[in-house]
Short mmCIF file of N, CA and C in Angstrom, two decimals:
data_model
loop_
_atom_site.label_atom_id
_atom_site.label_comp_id
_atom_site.label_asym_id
_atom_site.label_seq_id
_atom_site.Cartn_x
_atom_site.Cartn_y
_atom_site.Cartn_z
N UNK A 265 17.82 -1.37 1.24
CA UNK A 265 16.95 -0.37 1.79
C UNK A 265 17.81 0.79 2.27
N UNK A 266 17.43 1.95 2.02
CA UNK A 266 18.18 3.37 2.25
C UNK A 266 17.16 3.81 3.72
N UNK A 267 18.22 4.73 4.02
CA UNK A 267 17.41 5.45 4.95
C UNK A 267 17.69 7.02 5.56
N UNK A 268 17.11 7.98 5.20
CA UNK A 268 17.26 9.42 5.30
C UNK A 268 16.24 10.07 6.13
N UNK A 269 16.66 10.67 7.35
CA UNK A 269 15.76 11.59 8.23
C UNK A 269 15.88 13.14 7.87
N UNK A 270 14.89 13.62 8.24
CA UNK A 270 14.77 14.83 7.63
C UNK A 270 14.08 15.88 8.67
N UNK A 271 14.01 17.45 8.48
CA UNK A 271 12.97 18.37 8.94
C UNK A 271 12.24 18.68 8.23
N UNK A 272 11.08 19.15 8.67
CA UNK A 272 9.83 19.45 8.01
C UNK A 272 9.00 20.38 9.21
N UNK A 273 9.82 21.60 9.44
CA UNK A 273 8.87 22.53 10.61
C UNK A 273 9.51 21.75 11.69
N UNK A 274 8.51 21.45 12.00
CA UNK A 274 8.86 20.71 13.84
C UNK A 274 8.19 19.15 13.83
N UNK A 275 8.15 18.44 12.41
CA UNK A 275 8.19 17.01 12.23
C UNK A 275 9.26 16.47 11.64
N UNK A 276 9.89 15.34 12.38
CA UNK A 276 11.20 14.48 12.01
C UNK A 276 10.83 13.51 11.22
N UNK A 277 10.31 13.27 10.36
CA UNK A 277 10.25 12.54 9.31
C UNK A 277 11.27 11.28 8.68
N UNK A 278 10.65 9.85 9.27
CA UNK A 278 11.86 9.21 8.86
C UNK A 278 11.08 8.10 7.27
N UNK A 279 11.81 7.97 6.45
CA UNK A 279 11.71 7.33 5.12
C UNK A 279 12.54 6.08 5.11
N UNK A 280 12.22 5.07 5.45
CA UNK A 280 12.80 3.43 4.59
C UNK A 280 11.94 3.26 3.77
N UNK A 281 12.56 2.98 2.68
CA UNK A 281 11.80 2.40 1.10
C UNK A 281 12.21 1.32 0.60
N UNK A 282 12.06 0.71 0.50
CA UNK A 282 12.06 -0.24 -0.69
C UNK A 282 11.78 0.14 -1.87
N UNK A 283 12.49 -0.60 -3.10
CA UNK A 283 11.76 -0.31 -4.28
C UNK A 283 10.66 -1.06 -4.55
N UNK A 284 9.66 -0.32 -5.06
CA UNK A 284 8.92 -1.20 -5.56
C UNK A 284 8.93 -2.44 -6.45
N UNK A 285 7.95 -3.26 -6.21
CA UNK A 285 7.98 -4.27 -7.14
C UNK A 285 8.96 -5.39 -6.58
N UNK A 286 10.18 -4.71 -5.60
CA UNK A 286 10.71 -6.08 -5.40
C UNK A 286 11.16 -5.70 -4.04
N UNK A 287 10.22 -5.93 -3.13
CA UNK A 287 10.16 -5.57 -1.70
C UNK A 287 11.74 -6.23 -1.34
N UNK A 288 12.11 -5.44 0.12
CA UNK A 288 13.57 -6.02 0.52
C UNK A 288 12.59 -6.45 2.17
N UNK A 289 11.84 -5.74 2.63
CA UNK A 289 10.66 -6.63 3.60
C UNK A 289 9.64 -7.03 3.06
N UNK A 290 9.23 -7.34 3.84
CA UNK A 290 7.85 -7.68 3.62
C UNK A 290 6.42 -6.64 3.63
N UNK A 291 6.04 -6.51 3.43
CA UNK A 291 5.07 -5.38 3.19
C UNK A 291 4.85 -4.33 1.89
N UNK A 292 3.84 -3.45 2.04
CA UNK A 292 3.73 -2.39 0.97
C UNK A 292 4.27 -1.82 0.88
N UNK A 293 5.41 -1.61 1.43
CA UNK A 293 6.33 -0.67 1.69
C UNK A 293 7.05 -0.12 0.25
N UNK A 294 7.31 1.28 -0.43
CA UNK A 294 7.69 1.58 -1.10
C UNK A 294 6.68 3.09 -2.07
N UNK A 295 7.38 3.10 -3.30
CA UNK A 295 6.65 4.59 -3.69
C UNK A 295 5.72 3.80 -5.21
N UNK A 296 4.45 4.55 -5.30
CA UNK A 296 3.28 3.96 -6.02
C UNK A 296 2.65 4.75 -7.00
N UNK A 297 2.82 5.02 -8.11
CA UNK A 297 2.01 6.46 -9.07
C UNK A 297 0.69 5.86 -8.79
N UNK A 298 -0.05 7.03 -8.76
CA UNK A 298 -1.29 7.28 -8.93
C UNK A 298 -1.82 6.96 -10.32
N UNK A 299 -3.05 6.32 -10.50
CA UNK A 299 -4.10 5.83 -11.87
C UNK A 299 -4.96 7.10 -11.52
N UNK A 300 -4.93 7.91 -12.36
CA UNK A 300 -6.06 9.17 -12.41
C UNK A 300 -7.64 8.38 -13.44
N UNK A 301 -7.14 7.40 -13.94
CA UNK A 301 -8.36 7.26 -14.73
C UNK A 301 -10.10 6.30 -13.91
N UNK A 302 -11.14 6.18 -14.70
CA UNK A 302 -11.66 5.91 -13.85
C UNK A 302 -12.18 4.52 -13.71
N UNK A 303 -12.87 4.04 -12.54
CA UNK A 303 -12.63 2.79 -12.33
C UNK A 303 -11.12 2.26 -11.85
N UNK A 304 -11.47 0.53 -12.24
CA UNK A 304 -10.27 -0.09 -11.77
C UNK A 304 -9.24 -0.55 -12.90
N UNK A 305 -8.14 0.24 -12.58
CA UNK A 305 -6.77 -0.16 -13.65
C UNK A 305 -6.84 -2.10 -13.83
N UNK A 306 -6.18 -2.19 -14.87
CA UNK A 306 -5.89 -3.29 -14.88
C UNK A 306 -4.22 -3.47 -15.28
N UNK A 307 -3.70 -4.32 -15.24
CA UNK A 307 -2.29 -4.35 -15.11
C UNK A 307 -1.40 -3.75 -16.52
N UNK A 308 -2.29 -3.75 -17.81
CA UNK A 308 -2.01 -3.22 -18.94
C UNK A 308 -2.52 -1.79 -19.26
N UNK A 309 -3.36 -1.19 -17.67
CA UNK A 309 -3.47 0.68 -17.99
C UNK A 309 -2.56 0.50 -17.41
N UNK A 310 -2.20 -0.02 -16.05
CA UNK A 310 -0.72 0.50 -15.56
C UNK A 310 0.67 0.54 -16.40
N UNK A 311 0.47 -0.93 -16.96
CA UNK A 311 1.65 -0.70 -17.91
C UNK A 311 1.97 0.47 -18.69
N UNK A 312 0.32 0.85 -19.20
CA UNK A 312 0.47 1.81 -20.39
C UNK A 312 0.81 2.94 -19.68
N UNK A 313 0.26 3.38 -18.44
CA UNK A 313 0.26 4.76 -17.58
C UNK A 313 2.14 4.97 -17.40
N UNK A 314 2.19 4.03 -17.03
CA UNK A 314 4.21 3.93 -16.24
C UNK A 314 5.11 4.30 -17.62
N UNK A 315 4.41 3.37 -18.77
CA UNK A 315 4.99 3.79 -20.15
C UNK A 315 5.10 5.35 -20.43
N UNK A 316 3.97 5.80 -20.61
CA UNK A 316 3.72 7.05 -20.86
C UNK A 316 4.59 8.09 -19.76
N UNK A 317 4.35 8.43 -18.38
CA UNK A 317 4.44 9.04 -17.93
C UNK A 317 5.98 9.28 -16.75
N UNK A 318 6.72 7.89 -17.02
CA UNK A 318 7.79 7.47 -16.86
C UNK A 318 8.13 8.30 -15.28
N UNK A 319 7.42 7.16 -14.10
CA UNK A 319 7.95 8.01 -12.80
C UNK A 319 9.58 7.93 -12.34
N UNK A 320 9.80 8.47 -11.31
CA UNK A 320 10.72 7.75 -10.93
C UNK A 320 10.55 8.28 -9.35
N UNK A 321 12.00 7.62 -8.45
CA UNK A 321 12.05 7.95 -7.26
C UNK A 321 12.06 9.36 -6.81
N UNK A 322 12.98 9.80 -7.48
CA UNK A 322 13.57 11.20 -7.67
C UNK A 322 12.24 12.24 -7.80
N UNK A 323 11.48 12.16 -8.92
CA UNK A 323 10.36 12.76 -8.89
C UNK A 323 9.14 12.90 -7.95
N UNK A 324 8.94 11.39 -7.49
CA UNK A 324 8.20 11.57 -6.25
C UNK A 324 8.79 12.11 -5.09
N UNK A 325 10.23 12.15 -4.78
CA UNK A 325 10.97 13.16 -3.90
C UNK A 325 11.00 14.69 -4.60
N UNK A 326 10.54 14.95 -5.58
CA UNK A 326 10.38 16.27 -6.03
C UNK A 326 8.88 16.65 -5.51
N UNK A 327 8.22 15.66 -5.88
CA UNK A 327 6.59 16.35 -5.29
C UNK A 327 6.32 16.55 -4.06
N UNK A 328 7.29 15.39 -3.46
CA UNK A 328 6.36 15.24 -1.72
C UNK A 328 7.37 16.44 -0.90
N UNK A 329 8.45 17.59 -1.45
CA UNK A 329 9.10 18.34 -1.13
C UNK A 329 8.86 20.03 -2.02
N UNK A 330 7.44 19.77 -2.69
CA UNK A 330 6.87 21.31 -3.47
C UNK A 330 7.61 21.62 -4.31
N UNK A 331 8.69 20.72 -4.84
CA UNK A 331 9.14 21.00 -6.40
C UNK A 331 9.05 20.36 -7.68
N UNK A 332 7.91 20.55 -7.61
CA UNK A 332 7.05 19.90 -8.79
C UNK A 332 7.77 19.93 -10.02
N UNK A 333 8.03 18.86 -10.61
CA UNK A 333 9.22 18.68 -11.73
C UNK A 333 8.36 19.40 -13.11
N UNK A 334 8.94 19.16 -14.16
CA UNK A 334 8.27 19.92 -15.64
C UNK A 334 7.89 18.35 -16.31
N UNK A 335 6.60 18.46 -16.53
CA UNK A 335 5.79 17.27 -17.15
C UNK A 335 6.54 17.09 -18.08
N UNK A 336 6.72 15.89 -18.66
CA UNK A 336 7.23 15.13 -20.17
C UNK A 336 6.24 15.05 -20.45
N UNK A 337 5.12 14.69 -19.83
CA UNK A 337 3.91 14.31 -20.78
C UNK A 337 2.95 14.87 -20.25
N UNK A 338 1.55 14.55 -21.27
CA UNK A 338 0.37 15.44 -20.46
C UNK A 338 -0.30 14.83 -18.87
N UNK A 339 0.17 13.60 -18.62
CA UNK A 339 -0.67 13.41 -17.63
C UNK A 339 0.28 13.30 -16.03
N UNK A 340 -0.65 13.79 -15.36
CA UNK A 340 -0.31 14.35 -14.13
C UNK A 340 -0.18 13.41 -13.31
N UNK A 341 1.06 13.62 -12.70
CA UNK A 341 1.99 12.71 -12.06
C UNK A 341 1.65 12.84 -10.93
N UNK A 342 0.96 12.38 -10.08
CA UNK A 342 1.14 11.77 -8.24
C UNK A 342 1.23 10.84 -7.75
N UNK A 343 1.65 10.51 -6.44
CA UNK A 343 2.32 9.42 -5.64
C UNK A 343 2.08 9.06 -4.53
N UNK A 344 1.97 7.96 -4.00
CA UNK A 344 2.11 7.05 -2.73
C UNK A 344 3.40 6.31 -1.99
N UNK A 345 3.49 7.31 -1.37
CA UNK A 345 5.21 7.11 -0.79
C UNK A 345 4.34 5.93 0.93
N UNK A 346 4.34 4.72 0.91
CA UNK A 346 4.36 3.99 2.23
C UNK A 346 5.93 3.43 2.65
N UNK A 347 5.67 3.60 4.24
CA UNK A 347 6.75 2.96 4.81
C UNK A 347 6.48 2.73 6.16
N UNK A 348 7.54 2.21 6.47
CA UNK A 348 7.00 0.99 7.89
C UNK A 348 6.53 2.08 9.10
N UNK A 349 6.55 3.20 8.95
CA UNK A 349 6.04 4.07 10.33
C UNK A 349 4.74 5.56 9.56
N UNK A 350 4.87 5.55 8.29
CA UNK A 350 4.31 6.71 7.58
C UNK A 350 3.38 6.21 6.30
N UNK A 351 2.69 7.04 5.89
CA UNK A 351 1.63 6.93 4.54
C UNK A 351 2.03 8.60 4.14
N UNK A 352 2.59 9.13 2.95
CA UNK A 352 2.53 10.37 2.45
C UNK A 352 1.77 9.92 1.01
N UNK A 353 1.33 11.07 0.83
CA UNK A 353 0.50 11.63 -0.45
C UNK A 353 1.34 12.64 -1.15
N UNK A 354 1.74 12.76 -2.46
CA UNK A 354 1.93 14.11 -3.07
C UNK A 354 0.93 15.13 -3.36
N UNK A 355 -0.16 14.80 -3.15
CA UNK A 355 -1.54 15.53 -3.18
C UNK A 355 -2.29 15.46 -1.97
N UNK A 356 -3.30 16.51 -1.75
CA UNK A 356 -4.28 16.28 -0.53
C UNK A 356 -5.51 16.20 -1.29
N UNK A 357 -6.33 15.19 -0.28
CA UNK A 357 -7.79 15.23 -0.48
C UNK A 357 -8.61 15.34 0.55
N UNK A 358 -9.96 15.58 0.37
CA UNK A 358 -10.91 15.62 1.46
C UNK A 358 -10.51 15.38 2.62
N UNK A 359 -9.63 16.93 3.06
CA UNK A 359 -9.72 17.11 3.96
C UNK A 359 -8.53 16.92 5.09
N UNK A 360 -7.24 16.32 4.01
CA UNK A 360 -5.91 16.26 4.15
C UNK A 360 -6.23 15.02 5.00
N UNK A 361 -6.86 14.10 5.32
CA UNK A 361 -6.98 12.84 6.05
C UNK A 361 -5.98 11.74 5.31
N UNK A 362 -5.33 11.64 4.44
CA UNK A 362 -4.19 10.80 3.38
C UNK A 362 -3.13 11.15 3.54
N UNK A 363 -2.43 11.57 4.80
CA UNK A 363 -1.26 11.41 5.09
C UNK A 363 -1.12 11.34 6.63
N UNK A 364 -0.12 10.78 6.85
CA UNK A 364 0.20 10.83 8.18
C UNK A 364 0.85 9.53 9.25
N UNK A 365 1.46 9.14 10.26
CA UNK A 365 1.44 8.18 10.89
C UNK A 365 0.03 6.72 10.94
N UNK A 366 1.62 5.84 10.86
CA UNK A 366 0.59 4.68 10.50
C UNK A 366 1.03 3.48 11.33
N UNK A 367 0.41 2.84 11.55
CA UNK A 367 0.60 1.52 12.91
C UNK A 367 -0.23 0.38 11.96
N UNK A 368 0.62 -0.47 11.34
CA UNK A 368 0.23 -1.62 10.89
C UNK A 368 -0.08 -2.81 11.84
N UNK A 369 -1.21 -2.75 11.28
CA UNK A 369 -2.22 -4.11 12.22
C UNK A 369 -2.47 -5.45 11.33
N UNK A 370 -2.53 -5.31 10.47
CA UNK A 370 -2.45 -6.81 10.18
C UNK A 370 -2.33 -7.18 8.89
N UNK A 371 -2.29 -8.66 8.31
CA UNK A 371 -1.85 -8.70 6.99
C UNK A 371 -2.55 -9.63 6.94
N UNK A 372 -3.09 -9.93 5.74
CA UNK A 372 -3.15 -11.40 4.77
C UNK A 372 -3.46 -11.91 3.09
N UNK A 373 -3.09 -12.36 2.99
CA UNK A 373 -3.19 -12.28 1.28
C UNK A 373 -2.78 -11.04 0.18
N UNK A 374 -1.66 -10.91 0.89
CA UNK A 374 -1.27 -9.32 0.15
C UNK A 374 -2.23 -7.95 0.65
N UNK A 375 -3.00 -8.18 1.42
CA UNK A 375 -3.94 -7.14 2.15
C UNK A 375 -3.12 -6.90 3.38
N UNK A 376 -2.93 -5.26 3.61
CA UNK A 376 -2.44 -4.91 4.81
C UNK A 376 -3.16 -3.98 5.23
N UNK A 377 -3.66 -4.22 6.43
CA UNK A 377 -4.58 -3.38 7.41
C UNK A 377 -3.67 -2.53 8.36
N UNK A 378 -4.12 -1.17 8.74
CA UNK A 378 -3.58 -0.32 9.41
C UNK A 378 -4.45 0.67 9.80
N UNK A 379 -3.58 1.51 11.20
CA UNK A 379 -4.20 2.46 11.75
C UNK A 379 -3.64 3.73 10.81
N UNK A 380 -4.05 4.72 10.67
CA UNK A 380 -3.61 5.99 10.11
C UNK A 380 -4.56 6.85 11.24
N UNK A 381 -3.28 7.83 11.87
CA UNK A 381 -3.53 8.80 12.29
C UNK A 381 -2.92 10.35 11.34
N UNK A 382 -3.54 11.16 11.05
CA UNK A 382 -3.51 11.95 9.52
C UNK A 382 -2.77 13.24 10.71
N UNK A 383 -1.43 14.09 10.00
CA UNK A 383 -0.88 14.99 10.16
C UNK A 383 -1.85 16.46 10.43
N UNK A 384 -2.67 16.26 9.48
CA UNK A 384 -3.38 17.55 10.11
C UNK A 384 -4.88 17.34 11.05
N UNK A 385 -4.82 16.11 11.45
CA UNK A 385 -6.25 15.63 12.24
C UNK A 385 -5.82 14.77 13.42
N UNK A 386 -4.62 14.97 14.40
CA UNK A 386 -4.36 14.08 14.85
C UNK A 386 -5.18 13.65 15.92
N UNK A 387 -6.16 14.19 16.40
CA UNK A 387 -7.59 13.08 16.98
C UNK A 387 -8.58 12.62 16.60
N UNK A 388 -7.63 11.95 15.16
CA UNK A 388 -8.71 11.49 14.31
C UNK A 388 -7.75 10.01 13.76
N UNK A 389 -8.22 8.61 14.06
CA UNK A 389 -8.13 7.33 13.29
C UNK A 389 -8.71 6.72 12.37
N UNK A 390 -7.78 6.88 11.53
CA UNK A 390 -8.64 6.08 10.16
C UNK A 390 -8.02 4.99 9.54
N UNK A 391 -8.95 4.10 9.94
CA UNK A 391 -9.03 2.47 9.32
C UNK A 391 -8.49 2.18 7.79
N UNK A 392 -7.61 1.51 7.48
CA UNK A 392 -7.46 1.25 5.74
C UNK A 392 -6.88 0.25 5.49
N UNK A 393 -6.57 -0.09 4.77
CA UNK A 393 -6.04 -1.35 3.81
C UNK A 393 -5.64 -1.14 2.56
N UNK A 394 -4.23 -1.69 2.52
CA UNK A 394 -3.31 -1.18 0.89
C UNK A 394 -3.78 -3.21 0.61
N UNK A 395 -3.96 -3.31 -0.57
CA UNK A 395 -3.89 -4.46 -1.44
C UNK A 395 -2.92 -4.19 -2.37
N UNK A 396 -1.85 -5.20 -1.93
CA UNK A 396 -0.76 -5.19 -3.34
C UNK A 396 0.00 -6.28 -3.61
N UNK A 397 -0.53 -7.24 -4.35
CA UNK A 397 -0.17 -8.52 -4.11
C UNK A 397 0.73 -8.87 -5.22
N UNK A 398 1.92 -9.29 -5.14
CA UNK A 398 2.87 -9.06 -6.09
C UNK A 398 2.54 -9.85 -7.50
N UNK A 399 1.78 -10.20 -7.68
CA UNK A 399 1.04 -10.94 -9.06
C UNK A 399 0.58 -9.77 -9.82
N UNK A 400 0.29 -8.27 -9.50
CA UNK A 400 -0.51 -7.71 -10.23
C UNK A 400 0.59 -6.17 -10.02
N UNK A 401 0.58 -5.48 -11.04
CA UNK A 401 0.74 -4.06 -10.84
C UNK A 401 0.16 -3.00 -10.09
N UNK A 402 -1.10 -3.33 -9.97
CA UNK A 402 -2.59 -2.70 -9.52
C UNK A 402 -1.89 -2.39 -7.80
N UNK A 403 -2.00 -1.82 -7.25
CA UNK A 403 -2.13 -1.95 -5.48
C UNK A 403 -3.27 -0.59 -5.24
N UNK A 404 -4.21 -1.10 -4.13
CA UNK A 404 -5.06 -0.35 -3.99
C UNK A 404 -5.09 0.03 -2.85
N UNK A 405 -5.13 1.40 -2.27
CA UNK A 405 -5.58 1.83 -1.03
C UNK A 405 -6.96 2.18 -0.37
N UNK A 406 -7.30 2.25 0.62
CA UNK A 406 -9.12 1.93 1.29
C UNK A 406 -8.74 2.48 2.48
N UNK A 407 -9.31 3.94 1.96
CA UNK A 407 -8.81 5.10 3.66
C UNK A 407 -10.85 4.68 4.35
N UNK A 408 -11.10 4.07 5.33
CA UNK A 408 -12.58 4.04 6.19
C UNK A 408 -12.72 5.21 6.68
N UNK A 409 -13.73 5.33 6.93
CA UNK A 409 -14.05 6.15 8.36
C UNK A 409 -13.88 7.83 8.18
N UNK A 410 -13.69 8.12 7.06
CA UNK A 410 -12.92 9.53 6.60
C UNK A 410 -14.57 10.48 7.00
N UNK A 411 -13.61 11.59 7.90
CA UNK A 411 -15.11 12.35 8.21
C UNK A 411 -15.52 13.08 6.46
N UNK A 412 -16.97 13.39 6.28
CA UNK A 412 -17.56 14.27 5.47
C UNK A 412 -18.47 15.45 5.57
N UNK A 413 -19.10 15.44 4.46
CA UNK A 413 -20.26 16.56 5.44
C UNK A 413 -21.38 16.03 6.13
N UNK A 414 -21.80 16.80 7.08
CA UNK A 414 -23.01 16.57 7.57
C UNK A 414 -22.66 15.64 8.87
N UNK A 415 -21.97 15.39 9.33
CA UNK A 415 -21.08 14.47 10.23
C UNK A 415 -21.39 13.04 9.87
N UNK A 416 -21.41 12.59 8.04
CA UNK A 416 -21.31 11.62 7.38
C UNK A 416 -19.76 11.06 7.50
N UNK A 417 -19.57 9.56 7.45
CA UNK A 417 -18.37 9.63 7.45
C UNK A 417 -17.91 8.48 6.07
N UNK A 418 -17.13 8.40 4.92
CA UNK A 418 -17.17 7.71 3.87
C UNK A 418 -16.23 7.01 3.66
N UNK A 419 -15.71 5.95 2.61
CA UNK A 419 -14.93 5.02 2.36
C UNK A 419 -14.06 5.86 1.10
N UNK A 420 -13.31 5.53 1.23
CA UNK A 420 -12.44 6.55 -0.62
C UNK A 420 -11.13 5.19 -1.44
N UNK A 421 -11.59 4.62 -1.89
CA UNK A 421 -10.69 3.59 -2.48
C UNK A 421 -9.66 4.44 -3.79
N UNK A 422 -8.55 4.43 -3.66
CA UNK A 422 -7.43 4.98 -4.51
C UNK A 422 -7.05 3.89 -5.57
N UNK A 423 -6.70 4.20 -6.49
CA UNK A 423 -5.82 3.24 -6.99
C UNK A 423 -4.11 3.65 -7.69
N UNK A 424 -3.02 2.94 -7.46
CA UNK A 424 -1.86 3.27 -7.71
C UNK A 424 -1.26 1.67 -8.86
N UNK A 425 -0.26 2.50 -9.26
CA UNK A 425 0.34 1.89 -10.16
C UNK A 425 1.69 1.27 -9.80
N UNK A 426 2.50 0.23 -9.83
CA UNK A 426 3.83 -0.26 -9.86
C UNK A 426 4.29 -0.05 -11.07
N UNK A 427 5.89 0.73 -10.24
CA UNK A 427 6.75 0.93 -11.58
C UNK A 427 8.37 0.53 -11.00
N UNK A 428 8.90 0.14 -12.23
CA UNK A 428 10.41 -0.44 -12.17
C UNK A 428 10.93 0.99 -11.25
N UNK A 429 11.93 0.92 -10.66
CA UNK A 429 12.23 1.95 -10.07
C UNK A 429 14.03 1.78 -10.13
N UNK A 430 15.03 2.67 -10.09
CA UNK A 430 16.11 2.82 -10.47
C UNK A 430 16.79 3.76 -9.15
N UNK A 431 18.08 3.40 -9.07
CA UNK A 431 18.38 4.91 -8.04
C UNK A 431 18.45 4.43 -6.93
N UNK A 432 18.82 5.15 -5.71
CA UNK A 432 18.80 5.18 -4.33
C UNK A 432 17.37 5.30 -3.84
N UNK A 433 16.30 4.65 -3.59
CA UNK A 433 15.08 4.71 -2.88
C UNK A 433 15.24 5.74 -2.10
N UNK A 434 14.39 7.09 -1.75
CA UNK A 434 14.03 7.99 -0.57
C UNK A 434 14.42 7.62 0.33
#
């Protein structure tokens, strides 16, 4: 496990990774491509997705730092960087609530439950659970509680991909 602190404005940002696929703790800990397609991957889109689009560490440290690398291929590369104190996104969604400080609460069966408090909402907690159980490529994220419109509030299930990973981990 590596470990590099950083600035970011007036946030200290700290990164332990693991590589994926072959945790050095215990937990989800590590970096995850994104399945853009729809529904639920199965372990042979991931295969095919990781084939095709060939991530690596390096690249997801290119996105989650605004230097978006030059595609090899047509499909669009994003990432799930977890670690034992943080959740980053290379992308935002509804509402930038997918990134930010995270306080792990509990585990079982490859299910890990946590608090996420989001960088640009910080009086705001949101409930989730990464599933990534080392039998499958698949790991899925489940952000709760995410405000919407109308002061609706909704569930958003992600899905990410495991890939061999090479290099010095982030």
């Amino acid at each position: 496990m590596s470990e590099r602190s950083f600035r970011t404005g007036e946030l200290l940002v700290m990164l332990c990774l693991a590589t994926p696929g072959a945790f050095a703790a215990p937990g989800p800990f590590g970096v995850y491509l994104w399945y853009p397609g729809p529904g639920v991957p199965t372990d042979a889109d991931c295969r095919d997705l990781v084939a095709e689009v060939k991530p690596s560490i390096a690249k997801a440290e290119d996105w989650l730092w605004g230097r978006v690398p030059n595609f090899e291929t047509d499909e669009l590369e994003l990432y799930l960087i977890v670690t034992p104190t943080r959740i980053e996104t290379t992308y935002s969604a509804e509402g930038d609530y997918d990134r930010g400080s995270v306080t792990w609460t509990d585990s079982e069966g490859g299910a890990y439950r946590f608090t996420l408090v989001p960088d640009e909402h910080p009086e705001t907690k949101i409930a989730g659970t990464i599933v990534s159980p080392p039998s499958t490529q698949v790991t899925t994220l489940t952000l709760n509680g995410i405000p919407a419109d109308r002061g609706t509030v909704v569930e958003r299930m992600t899905y990410y991909c495991r890939f061999p990973a090479s290099g010095p981990a982030i």
